[in-house]
mmCIF file of C-alpha atoms in Angstrom:
data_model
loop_
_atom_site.group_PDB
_atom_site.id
_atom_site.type_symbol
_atom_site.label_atom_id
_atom_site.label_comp_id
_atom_site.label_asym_id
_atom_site.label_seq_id
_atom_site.Cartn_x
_atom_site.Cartn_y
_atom_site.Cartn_z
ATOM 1 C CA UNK I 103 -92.317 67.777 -27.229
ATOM 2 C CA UNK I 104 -89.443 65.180 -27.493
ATOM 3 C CA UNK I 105 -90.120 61.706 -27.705
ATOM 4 C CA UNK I 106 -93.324 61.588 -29.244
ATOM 5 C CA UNK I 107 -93.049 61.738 -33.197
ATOM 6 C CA UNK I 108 -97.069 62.133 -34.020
ATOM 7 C CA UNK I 109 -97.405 64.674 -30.860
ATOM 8 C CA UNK I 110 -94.838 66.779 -32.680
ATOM 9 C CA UNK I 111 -95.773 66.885 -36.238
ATOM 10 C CA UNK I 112 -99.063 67.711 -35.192
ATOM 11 C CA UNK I 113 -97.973 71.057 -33.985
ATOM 12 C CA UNK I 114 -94.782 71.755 -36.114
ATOM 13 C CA UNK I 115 -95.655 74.693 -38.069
ATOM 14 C CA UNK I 116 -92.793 76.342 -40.568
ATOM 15 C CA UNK I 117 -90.541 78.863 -38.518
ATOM 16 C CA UNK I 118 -90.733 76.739 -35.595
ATOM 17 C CA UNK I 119 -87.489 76.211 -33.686
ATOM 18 C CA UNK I 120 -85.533 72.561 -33.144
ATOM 19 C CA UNK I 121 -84.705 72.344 -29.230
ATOM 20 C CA UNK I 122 -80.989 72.808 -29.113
ATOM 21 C CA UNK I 123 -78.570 70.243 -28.124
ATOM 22 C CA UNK I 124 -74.957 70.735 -27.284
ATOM 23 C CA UNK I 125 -71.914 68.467 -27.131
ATOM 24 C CA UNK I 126 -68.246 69.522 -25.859
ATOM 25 C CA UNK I 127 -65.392 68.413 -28.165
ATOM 26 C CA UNK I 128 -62.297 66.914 -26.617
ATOM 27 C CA UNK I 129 -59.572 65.053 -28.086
ATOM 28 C CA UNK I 130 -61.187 61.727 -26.219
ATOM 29 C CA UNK I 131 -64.649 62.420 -27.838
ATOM 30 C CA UNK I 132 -62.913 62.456 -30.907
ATOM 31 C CA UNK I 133 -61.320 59.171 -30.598
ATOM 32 C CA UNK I 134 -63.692 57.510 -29.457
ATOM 33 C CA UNK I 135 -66.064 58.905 -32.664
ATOM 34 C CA UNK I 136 -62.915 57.752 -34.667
ATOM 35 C CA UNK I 137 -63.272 54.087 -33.246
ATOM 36 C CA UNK I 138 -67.191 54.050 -33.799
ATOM 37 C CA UNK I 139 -66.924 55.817 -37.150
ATOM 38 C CA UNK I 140 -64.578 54.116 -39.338
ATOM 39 C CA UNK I 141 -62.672 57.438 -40.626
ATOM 40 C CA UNK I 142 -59.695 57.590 -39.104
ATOM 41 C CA UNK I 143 -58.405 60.525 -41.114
ATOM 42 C CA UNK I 144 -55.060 61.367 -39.207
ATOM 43 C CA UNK I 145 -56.670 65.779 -38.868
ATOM 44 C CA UNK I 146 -59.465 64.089 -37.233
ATOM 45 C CA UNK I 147 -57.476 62.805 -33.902
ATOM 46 C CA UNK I 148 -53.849 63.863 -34.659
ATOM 47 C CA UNK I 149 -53.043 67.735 -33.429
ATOM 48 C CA UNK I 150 -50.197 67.937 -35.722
ATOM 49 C CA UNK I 151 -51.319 66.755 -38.846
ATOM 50 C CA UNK I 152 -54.598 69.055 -38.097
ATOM 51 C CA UNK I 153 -52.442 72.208 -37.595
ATOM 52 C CA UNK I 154 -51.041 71.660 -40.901
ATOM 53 C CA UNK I 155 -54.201 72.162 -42.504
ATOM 54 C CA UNK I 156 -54.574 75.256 -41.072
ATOM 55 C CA UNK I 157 -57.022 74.133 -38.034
ATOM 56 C CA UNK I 158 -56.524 74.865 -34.491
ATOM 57 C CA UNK I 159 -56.324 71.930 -33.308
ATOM 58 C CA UNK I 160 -57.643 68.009 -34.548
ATOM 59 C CA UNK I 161 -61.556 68.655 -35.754
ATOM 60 C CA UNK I 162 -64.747 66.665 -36.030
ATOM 61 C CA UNK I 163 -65.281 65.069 -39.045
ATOM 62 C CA UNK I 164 -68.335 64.850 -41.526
ATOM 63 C CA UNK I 165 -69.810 61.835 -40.175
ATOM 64 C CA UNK I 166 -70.034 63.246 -36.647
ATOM 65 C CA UNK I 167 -71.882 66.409 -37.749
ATOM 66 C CA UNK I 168 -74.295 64.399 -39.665
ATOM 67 C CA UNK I 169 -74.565 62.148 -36.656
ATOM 68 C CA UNK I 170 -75.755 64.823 -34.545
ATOM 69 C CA UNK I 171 -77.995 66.406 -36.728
ATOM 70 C CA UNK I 172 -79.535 63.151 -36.739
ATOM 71 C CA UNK I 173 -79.470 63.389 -32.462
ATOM 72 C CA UNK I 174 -81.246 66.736 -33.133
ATOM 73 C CA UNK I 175 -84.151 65.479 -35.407
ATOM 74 C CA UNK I 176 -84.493 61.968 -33.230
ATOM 75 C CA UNK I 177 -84.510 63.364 -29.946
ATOM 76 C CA UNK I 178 -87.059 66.482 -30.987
ATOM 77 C CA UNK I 179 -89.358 63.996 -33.378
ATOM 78 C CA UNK I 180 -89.511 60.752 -31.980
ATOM 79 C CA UNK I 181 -89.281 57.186 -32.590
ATOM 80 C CA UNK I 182 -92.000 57.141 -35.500
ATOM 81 C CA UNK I 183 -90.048 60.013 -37.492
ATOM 82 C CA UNK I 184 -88.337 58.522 -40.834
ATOM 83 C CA UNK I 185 -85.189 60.516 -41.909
ATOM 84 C CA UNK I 186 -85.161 60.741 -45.568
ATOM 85 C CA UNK I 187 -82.443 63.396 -46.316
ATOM 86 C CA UNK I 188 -79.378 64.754 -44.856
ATOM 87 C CA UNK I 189 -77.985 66.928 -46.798
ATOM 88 C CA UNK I 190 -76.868 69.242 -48.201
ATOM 89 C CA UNK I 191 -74.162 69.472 -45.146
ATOM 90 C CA UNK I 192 -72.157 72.198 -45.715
ATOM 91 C CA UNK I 193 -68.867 72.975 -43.502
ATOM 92 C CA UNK I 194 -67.727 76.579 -43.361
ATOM 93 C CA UNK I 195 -65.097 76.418 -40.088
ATOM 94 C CA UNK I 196 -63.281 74.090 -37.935
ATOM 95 C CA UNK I 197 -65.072 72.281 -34.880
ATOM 96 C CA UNK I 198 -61.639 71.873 -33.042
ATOM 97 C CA UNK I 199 -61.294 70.095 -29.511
ATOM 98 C CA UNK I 200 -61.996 72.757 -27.060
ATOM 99 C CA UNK I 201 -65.279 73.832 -28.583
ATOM 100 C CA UNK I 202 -68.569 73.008 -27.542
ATOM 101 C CA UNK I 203 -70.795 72.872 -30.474
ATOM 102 C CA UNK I 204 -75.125 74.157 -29.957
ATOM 103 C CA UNK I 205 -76.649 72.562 -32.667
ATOM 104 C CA UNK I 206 -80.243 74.259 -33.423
ATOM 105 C CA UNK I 207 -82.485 74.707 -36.131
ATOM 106 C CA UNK I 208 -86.085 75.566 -37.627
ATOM 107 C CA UNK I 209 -88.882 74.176 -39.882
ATOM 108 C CA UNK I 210 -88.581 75.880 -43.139
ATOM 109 C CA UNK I 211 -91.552 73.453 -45.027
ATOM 110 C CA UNK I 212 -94.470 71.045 -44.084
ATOM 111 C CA UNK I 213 -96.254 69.087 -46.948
ATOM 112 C CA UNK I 214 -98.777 67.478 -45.497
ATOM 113 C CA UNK I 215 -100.270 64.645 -47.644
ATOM 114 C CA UNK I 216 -103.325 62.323 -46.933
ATOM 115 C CA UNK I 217 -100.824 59.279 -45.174
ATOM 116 C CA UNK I 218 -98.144 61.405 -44.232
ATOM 117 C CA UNK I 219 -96.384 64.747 -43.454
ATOM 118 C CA UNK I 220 -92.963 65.767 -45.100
ATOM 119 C CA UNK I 221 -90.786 68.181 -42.795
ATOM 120 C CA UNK I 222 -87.837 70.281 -44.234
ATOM 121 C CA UNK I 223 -85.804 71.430 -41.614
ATOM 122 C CA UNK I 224 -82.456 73.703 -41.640
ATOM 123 C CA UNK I 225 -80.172 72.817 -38.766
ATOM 124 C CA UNK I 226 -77.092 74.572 -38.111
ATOM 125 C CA UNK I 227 -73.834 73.809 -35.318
ATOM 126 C CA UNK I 228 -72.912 77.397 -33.932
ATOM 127 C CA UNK I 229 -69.343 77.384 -31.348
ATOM 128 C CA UNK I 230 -67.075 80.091 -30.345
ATOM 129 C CA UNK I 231 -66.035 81.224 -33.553
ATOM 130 C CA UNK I 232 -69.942 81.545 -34.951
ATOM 131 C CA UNK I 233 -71.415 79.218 -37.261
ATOM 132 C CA UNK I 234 -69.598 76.152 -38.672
ATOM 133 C CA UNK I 235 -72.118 74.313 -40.100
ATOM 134 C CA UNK I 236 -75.314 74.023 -41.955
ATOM 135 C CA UNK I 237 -77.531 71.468 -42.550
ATOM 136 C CA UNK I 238 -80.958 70.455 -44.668
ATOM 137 C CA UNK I 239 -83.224 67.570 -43.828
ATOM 138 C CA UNK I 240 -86.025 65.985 -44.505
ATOM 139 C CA UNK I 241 -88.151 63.871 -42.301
ATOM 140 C CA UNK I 242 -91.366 61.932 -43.059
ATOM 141 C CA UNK I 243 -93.805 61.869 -40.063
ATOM 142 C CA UNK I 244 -97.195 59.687 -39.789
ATOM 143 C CA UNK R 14 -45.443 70.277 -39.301
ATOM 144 C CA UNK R 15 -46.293 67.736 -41.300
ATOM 145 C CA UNK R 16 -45.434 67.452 -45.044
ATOM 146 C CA UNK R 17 -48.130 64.847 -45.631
ATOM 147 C CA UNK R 18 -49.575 64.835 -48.543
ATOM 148 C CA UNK R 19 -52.388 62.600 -50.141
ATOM 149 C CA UNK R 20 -54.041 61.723 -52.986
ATOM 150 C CA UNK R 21 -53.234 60.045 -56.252
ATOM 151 C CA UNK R 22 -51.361 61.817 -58.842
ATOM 152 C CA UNK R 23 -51.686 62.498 -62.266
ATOM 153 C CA UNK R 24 -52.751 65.309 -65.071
ATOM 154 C CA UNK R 25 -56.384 67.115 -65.469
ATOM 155 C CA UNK R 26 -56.737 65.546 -68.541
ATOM 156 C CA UNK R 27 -56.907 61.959 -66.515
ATOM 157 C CA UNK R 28 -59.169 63.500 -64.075
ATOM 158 C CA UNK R 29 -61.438 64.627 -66.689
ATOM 159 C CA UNK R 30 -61.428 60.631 -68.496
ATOM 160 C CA UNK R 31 -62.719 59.530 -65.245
ATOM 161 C CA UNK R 32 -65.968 61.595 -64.998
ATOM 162 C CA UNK R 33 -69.009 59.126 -64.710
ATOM 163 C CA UNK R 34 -66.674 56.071 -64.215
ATOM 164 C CA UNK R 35 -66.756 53.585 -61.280
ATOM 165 C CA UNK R 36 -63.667 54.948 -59.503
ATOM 166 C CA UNK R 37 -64.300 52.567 -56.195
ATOM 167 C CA UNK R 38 -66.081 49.172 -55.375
ATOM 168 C CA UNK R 39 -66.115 47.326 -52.347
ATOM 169 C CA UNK R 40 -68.259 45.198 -49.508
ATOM 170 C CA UNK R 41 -67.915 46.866 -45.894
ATOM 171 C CA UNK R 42 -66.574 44.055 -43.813
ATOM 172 C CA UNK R 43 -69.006 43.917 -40.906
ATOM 173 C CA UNK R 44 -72.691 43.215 -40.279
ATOM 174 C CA UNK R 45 -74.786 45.546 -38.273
ATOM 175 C CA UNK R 46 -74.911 44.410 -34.842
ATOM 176 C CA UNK R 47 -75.680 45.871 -31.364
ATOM 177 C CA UNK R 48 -72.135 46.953 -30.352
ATOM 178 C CA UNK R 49 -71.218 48.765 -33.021
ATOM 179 C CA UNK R 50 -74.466 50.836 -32.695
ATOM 180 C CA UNK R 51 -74.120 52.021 -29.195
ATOM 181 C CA UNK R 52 -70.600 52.769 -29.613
ATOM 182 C CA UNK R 53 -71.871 55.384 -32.493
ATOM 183 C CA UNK R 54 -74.224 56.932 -30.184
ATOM 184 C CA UNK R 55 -71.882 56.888 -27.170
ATOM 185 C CA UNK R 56 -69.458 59.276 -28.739
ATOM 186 C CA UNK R 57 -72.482 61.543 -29.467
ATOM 187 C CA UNK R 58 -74.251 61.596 -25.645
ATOM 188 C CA UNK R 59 -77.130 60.239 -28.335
ATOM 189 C CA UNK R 60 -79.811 59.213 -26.065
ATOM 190 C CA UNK R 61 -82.948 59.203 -27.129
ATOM 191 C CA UNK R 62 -82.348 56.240 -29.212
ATOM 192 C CA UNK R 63 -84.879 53.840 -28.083
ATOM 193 C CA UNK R 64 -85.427 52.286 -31.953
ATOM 194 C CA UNK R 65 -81.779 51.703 -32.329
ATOM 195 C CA UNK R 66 -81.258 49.814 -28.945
ATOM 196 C CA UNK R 67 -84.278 48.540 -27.984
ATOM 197 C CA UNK R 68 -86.150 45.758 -30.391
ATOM 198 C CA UNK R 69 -89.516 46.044 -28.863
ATOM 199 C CA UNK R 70 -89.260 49.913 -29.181
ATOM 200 C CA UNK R 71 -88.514 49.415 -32.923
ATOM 201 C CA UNK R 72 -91.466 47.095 -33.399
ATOM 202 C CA UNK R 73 -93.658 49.618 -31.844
ATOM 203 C CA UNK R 74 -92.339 52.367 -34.396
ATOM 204 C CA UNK R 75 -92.483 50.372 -37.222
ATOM 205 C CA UNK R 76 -89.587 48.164 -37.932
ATOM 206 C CA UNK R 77 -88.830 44.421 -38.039
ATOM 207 C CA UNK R 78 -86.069 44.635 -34.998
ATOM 208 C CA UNK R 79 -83.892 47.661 -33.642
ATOM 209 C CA UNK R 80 -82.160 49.591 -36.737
ATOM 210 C CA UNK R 81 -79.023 51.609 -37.236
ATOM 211 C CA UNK R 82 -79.261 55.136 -37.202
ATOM 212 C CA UNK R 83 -79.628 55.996 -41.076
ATOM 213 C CA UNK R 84 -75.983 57.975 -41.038
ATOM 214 C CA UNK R 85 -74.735 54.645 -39.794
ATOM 215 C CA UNK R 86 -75.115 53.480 -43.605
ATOM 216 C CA UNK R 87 -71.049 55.463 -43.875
ATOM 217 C CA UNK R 88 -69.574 53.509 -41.324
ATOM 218 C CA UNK R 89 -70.939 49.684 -42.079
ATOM 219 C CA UNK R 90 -69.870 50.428 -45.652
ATOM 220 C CA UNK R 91 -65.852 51.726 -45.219
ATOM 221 C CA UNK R 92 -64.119 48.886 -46.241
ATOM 222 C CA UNK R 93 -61.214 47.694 -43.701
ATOM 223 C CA UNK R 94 -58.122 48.792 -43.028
ATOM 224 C CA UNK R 95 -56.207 45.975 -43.137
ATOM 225 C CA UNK R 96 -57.227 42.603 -43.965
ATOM 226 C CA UNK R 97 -55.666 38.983 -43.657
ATOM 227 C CA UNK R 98 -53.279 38.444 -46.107
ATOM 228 C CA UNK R 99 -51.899 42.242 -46.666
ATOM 229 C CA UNK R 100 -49.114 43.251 -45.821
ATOM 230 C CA UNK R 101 -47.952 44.567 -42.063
ATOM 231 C CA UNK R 102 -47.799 48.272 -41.922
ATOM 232 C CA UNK R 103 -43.860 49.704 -40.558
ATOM 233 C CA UNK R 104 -43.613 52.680 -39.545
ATOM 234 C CA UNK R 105 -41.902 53.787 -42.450
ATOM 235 C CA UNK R 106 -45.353 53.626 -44.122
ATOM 236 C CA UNK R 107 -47.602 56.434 -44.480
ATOM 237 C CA UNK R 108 -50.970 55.937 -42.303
ATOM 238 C CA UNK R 109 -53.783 54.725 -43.985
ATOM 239 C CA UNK R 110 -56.571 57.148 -44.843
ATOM 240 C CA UNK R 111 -60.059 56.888 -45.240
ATOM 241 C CA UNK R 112 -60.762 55.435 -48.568
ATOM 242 C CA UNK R 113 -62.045 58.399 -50.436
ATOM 243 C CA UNK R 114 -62.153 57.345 -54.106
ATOM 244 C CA UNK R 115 -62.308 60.728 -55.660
ATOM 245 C CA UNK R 116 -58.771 61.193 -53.604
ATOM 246 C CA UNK R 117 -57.254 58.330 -53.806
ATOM 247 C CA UNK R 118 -57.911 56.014 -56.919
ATOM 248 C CA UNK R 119 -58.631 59.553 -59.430
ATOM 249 C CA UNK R 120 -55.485 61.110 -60.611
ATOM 250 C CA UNK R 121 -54.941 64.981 -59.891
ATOM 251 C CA UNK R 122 -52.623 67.246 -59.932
ATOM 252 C CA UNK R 123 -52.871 68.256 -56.587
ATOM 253 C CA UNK R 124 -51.308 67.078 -52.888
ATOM 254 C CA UNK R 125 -54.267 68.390 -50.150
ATOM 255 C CA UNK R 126 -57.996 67.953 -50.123
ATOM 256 C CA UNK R 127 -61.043 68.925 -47.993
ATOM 257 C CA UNK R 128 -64.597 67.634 -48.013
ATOM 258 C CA UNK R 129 -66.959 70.853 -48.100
ATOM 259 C CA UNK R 130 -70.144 69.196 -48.556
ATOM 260 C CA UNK R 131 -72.329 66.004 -47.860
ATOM 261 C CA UNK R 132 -75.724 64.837 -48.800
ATOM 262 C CA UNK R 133 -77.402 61.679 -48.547
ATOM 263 C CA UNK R 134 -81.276 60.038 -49.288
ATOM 264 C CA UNK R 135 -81.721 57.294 -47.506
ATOM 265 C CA UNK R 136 -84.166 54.522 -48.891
ATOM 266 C CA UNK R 137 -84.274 51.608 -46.451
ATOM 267 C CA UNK R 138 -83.460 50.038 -43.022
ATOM 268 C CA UNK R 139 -80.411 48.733 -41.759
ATOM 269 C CA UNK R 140 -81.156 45.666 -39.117
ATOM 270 C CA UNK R 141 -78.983 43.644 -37.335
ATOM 271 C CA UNK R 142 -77.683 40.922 -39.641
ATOM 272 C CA UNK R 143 -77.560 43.580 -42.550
ATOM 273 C CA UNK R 144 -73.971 44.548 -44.572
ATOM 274 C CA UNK R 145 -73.727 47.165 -47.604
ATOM 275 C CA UNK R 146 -71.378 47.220 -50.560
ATOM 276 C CA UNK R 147 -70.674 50.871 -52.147
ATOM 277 C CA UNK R 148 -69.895 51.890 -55.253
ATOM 278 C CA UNK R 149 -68.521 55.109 -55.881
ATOM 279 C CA UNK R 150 -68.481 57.166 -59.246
ATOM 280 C CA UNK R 151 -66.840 60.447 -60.642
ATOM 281 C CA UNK R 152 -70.219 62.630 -61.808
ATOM 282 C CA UNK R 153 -68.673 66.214 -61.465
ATOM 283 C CA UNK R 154 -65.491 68.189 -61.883
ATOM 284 C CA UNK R 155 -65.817 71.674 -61.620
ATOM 285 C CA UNK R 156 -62.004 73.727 -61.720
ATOM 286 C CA UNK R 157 -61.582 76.338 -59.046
ATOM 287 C CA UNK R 158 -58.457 78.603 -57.634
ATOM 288 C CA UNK R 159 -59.396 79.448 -54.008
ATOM 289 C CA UNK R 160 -57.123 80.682 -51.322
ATOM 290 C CA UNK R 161 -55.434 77.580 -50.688
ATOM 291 C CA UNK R 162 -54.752 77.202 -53.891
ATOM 292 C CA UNK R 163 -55.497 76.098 -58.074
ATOM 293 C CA UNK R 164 -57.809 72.913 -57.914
ATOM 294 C CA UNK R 165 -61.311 71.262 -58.716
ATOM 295 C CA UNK R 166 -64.345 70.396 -56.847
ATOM 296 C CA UNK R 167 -64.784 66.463 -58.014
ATOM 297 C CA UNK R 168 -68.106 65.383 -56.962
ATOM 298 C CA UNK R 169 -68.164 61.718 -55.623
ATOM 299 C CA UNK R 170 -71.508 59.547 -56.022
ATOM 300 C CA UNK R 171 -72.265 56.407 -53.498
ATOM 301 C CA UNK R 172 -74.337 54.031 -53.429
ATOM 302 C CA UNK R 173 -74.513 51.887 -50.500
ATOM 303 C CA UNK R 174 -76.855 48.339 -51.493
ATOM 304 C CA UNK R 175 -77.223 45.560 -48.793
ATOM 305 C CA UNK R 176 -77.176 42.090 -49.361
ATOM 306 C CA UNK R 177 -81.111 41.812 -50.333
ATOM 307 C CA UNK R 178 -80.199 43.571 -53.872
ATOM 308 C CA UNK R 179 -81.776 47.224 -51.509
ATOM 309 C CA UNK R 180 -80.450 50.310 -52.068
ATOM 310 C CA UNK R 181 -79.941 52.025 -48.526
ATOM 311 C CA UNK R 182 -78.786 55.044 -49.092
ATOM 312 C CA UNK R 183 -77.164 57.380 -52.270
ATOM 313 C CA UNK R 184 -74.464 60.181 -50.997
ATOM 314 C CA UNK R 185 -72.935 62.916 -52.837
ATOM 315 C CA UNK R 186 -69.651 63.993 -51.212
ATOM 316 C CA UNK R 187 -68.244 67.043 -52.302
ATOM 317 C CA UNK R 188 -63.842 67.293 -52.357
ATOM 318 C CA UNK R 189 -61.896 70.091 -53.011
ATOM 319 C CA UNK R 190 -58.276 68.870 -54.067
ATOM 320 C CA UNK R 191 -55.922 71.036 -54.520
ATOM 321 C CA UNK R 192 -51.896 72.078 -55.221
ATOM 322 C CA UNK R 193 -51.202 73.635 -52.119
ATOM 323 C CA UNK R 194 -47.270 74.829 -51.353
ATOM 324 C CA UNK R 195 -46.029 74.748 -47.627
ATOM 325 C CA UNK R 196 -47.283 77.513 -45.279
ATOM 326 C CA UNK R 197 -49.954 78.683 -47.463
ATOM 327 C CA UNK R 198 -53.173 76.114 -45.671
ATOM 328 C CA UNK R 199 -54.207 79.353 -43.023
ATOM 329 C CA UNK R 200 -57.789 79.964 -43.918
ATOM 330 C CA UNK R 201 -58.934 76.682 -45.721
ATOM 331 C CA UNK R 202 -62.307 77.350 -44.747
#
């Protein structure tokens, strides 16, 4: 189903399931998203400073999460699919180094119009400690 | 632990004079290019990323050449953390932060902060060549005690426009600043 944008939308029907991805979170991962990011926010790659927000440990920041709900959509949709909207992100727990993060998801709208087909999707990042993170998009498919 | 604290000082009644002002301005420093695209999907295993790598695949879906991936837009459009001409930072210094305008240029009485939510539309490409100015404004304040402590969810608009007049994309970012005393940050979230 991956890699082919009009293959998918073809056969996405609302309820359907995103594949799931997964990434592990070290404290490398997290400097290197630093360096190809821009936010260098010290709770972001500095255990101390992170532990005195009340986190376990230094924690993935907002652009990261959005970044691989984008990995999600792109990898299950295809070249041809056009992300219109991230968003609302919402972040309701930590994603500290030492967890490895599913993200997953479902179709929860399809408008299909005479040029092209809007998707609504809900994604969501689940780890150890349950679910972190949720996440709305919409895509515009063909 | 840490007694760092952030954010820029002041009363309610200067937070509330800054609703649906221009609170930040500025031109992200580089172009998008090649390098700095691969090292954003490096860090995230991103692979099937033909369009953003790969100008023929991007042709063949549409485009004009290869194009960053649309939550790029953040990262082309932080402005720089030091510049020629500033100042060299000592270690005295506190680090820089990200430049979060709602944190840092709007007064508040409070010393912590946490983003709880993002959203973003995105309206057109970024190629290769491309650069993006934002401009952030103040369009909510809504007081709130949690856990952590007595603050307000400010609500930060941003437009990000590159250099052919374009909007790219328009964020909402969602802070929660807060007066929190020492010992009291367990269960922010």
């Amino acid at each position: 189903m991956s890699g082919d944008g009009a293959l998918a939308q073809e056969r996405v029907a609302v309820g359907q399931s995103i594949p799931e991805i997964c990434i592990a979170i070290t404290l490398q991962r997290l400097v290197m998203e630093a360096g190809a990011n821009r936010d260098f926010s010290l709770i972001h790659h500095d255990r101390q400073i992170a532990v005195s927000t009340g986190a376990s440990d230094a924690f993935a920041n907002t652009f990261f999460l959005m970044g691989m709900f984008e990995r999600s959509v792109r990898e299950w949709l295809g070249p041809r699919a056009m992300i219109r909207k991230i968003g609302p992100l919402r972040m309701m727990n930590f994603n500290t180094v030492g967890d490895t993060l599913y993200f997953r998801g479902e179709v929860t709208g399809v408008q299909q119009g005479s040029q092209e087909t809007l998707l609504d999707l809900l994604l969501w990042c689940d780890s150890e400690r349950g679910r972190t993170t949720t996440c709305e998009v919409r895509v515009q498919c063909d | 632990m840490s007694d760092l604290s952030w954010g820029l000082w002041g009363s309610w009644e200067e937070t509330q004079a800054c609703l649906g002002e221009v609170v930040g301005q500025w031109q992200g420093p580089d172009p998008v290019e090649r390098g700095s695209i691969r090292r954003w999907l490096e860090s995230k295993e991103f692979g099937a990323a033909a369009i953003h790598v790969d100008q023929q695949a991007a042709r063949e879906a549409g485009y004009s050449d290869l194009v960053a991936p649309v939550s790029m837009v953040f990262s082309y459009g932080i402005k720089s953390y030091w510049s020629p001409g500033d100042p060299p930072q000592s270690l005295a210094d506190e680090p820089t932060q990200i430049q979060i305008p709602v944190i840092f240029n709007v007064p508040a009485p409070c010393n912590k902060s946490f983003a709880t939510m993002i959203e973003a539309e995105f309206f057109a490409p970024l190629y290769p060549g491309d650069s993006v100015n934002c401009t952030s404004r103040l369009v909510d304040i809504k007081r709130k005690t949690l856990k952590v402590g007595d603050g307000a969810f400010l609500r930060q608009q941003d437009t990000y426009v590159k250099q052919t007049g374009e909007t790219v994309a328009v964020a909402h970012l969602d802070i929660f600043r807060f007066y929190a005393v020492a010992g009291e940050y367990a269960d922010v979230r």
